[in-house]
Coordinates of C-alpha atoms in Angstrom, one line a residue:
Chain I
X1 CA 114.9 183.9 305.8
X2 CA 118.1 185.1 303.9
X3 CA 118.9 183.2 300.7
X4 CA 122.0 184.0 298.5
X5 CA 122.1 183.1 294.6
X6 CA 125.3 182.4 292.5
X7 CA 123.8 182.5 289.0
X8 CA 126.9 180.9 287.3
X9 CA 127.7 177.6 288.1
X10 CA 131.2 177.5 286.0
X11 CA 132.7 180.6 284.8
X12 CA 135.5 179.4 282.0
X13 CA 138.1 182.5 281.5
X14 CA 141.3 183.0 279.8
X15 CA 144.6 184.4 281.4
X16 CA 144.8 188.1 281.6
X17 CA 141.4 188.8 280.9
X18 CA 138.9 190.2 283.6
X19 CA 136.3 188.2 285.4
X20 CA 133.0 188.9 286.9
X21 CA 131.5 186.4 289.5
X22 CA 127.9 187.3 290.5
X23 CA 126.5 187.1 293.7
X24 CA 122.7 188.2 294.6
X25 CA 121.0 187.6 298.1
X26 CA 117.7 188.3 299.5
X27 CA 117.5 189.3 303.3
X28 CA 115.1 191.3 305.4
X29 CA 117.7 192.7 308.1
X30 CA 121.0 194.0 307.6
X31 CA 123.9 191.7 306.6
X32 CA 127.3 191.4 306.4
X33 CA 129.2 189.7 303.2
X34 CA 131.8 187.8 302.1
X35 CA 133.7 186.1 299.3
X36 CA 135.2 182.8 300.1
X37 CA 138.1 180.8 297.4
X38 CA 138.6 177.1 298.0
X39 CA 141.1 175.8 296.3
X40 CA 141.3 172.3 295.2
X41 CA 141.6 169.6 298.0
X42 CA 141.9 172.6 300.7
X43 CA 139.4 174.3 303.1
X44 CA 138.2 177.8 302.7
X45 CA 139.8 180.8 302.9
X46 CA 138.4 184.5 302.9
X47 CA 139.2 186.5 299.9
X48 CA 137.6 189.7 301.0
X49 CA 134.6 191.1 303.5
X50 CA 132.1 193.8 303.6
X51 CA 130.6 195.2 307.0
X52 CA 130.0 198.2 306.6
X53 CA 131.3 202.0 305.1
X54 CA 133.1 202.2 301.8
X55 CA 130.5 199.7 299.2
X56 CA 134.0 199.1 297.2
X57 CA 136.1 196.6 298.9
X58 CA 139.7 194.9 298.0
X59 CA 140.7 191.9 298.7
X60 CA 143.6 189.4 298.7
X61 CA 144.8 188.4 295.3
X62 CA 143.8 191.3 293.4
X63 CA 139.8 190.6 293.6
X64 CA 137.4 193.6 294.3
X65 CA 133.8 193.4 295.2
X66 CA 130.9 196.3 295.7
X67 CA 127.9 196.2 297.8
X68 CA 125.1 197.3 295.8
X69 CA 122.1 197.7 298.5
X70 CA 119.5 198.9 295.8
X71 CA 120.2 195.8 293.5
X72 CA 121.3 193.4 296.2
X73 CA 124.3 192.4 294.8
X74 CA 128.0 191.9 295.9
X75 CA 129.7 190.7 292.7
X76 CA 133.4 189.8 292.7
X77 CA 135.6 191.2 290.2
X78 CA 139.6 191.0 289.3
X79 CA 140.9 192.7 286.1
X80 CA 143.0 190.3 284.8
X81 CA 143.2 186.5 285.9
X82 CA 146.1 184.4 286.7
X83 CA 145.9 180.2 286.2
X84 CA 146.8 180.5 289.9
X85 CA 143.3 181.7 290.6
X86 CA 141.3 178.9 289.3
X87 CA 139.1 177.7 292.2
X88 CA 135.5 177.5 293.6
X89 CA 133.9 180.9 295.1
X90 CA 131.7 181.3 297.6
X91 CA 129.3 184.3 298.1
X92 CA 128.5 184.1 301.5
X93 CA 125.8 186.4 304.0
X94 CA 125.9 186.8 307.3
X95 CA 122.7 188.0 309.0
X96 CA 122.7 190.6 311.3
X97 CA 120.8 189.9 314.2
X98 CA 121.3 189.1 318.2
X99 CA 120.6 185.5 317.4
X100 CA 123.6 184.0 316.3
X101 CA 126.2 184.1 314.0
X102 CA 124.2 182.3 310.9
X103 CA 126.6 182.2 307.6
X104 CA 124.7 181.8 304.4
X105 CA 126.6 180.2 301.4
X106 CA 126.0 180.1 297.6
X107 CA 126.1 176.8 295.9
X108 CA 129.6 178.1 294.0
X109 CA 130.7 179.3 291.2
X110 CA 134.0 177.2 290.1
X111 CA 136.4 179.7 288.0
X112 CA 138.6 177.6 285.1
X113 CA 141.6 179.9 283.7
X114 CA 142.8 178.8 280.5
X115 CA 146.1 179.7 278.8
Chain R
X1 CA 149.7 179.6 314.3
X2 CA 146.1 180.5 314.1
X3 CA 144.2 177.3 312.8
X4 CA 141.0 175.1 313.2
X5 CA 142.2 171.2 313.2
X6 CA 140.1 168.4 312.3
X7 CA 139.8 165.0 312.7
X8 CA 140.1 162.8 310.8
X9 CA 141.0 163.9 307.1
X10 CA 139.4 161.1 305.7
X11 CA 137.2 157.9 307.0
X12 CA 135.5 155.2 305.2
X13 CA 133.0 153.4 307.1
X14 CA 130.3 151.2 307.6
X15 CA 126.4 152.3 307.9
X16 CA 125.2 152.1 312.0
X17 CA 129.0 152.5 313.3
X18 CA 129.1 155.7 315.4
X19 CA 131.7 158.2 314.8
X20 CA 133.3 161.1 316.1
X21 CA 134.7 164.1 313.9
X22 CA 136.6 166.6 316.3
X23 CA 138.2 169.9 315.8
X24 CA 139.6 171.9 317.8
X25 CA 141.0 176.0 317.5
X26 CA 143.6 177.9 319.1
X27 CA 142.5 181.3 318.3
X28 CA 139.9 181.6 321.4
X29 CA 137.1 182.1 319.6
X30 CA 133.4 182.0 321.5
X31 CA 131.8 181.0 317.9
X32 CA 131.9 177.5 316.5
X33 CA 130.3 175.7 313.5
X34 CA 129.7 172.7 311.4
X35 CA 129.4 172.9 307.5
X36 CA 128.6 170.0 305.1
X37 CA 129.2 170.6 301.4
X38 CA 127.6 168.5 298.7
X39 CA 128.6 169.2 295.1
X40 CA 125.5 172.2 293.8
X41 CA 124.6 172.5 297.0
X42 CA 127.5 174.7 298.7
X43 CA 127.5 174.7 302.2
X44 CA 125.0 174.0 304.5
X45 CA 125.3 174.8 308.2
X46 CA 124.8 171.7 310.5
X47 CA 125.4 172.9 314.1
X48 CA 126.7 175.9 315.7
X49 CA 127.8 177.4 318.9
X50 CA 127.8 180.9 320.3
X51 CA 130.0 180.0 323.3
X52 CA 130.5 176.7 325.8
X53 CA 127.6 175.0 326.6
X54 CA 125.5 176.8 324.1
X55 CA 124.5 175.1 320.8
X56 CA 122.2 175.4 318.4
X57 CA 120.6 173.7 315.3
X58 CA 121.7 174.8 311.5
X59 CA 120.1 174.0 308.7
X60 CA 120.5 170.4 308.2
X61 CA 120.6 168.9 311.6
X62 CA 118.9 165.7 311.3
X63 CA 121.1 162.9 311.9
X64 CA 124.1 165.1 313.6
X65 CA 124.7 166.0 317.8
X66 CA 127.4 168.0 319.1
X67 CA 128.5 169.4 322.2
X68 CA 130.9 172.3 323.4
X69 CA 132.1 171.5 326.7
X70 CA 135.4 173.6 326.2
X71 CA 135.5 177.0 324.7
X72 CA 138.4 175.0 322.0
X73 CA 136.5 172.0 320.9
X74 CA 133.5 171.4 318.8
X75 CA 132.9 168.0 318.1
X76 CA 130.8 166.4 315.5
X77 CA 129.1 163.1 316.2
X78 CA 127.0 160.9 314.4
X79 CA 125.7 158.3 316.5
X80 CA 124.1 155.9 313.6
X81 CA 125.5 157.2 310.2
X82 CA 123.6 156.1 307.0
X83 CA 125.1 156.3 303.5
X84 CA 123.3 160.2 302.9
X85 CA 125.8 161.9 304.9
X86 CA 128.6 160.7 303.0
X87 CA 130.2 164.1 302.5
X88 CA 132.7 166.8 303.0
X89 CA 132.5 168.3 305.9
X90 CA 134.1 171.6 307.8
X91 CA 134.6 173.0 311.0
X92 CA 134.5 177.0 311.4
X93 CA 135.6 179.3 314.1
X94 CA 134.8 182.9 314.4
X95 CA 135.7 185.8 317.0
X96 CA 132.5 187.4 317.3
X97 CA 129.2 188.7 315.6
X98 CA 130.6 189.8 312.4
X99 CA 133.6 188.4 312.5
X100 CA 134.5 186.0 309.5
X101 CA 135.1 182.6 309.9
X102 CA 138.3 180.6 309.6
X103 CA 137.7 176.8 308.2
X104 CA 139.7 173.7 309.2
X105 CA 140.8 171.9 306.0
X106 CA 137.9 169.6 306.0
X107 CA 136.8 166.2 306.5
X108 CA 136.0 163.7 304.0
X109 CA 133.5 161.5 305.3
X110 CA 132.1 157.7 303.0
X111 CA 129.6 156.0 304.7
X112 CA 129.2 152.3 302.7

């Protein structure tokens, strides 16, 4: 079974500063990851992937994440914040296998930007 | 446009009364899914489908059928609907093993 854990439950930032939104998961096989932003009232849209190769990836926005293997990890980074990117993230695995296409959330980490 | 619809947005309704959520993509994708999200929960897979005619239980099944008759359209259907699945729920599409997922804008479901 794969599980994935978003330690912090509300992450409260100011504008212009840099954020850090953890993401650890637990998985036998080989998975895929994502970051997922939902925005108030809306659905969810992806903010960045990792499949395979370079273990720094950018996204859209601004936000970077790196796949740490050792440490299984994928945290979510962006230098500086804008009010714009308050939201709920999602850490999200996908598990590698010929069974199916089985997407494993967090339970969120909702980021407040303050002026 | 690529997009997952679904429908309703919004439905408030009575405990027993059978329902139908649908959605419905235009991107030709073989994978299909159903998501509930409860506040600290996240989301938690209810169905999915790996092409037409082929589904398969998530993790919280119980309660929930659907069927996939067309490669476009996934619907959602709870046949006796009790007050715990009052939630929000989502419809996902995806291309292929790997690929990530594109949501429909939800559906937010009260059961009285």
């Amino acid at each position: 079974a794969q599980s994935v854990t978003q330690l912090d439950s509300q992450v409260p930032v100011f504008e212009e500063a840099p954020v850090e939104l953890r993401c650890n998961y637990s998985s036998s096989v080989s998975v895929y990851l994502f970051w997922y932003v939902q925005y108030p009232n809306q659905g969810l849209q992806l903010l960045l992937k990792y499949l395979s190769g370079s273990t720094l990836v950018k996204g859209i926005n601004g936000f970077e994440a790196e796949f740490n293997k050792s440490q299984t990890s994928f945290h979510l980074r962006k230098p500086s914040v804008h009010i714009s990117d308050t939201a709920e993230y999602f850490c999200a695995v996908l598990r590698v296998t010929g069974g199916g296409n089985k997407l494993t959330f967090g339970t969120g980490t909702q980021l407040k930007v303050e002026l | 446009e690529a997009q997952v619809t679904q429908n309703p947005r919004y439905l408030i309704t009575v405990t027993g009364k059978k329902l139908t959520v649908t959605c419905s993509q235009n991107m030709n994708h073989e994978y299909m899914s159903w998501y509930r999200q409860d506040p600290g929960l996240g989301l938690r897979q209810i169905y999915y489908s790996m092409n037409v005619e082929v589904t398969d239980k998530g993790d919280v099944p119980e309660g929930y059928k659907v069927s996939r008759k067309e490669k476009r359209n996934f619907p959602l259907i709870l046949e006796s609907p009790s007050p715990n699945q009052t939630s929000l729920y989502f419809c996902a599409s995806a291309g292929g093993l790997g690929q990530p997922q594109h949501f429909g804008d939800g559906t937010r479901l009260s059961i009285l």
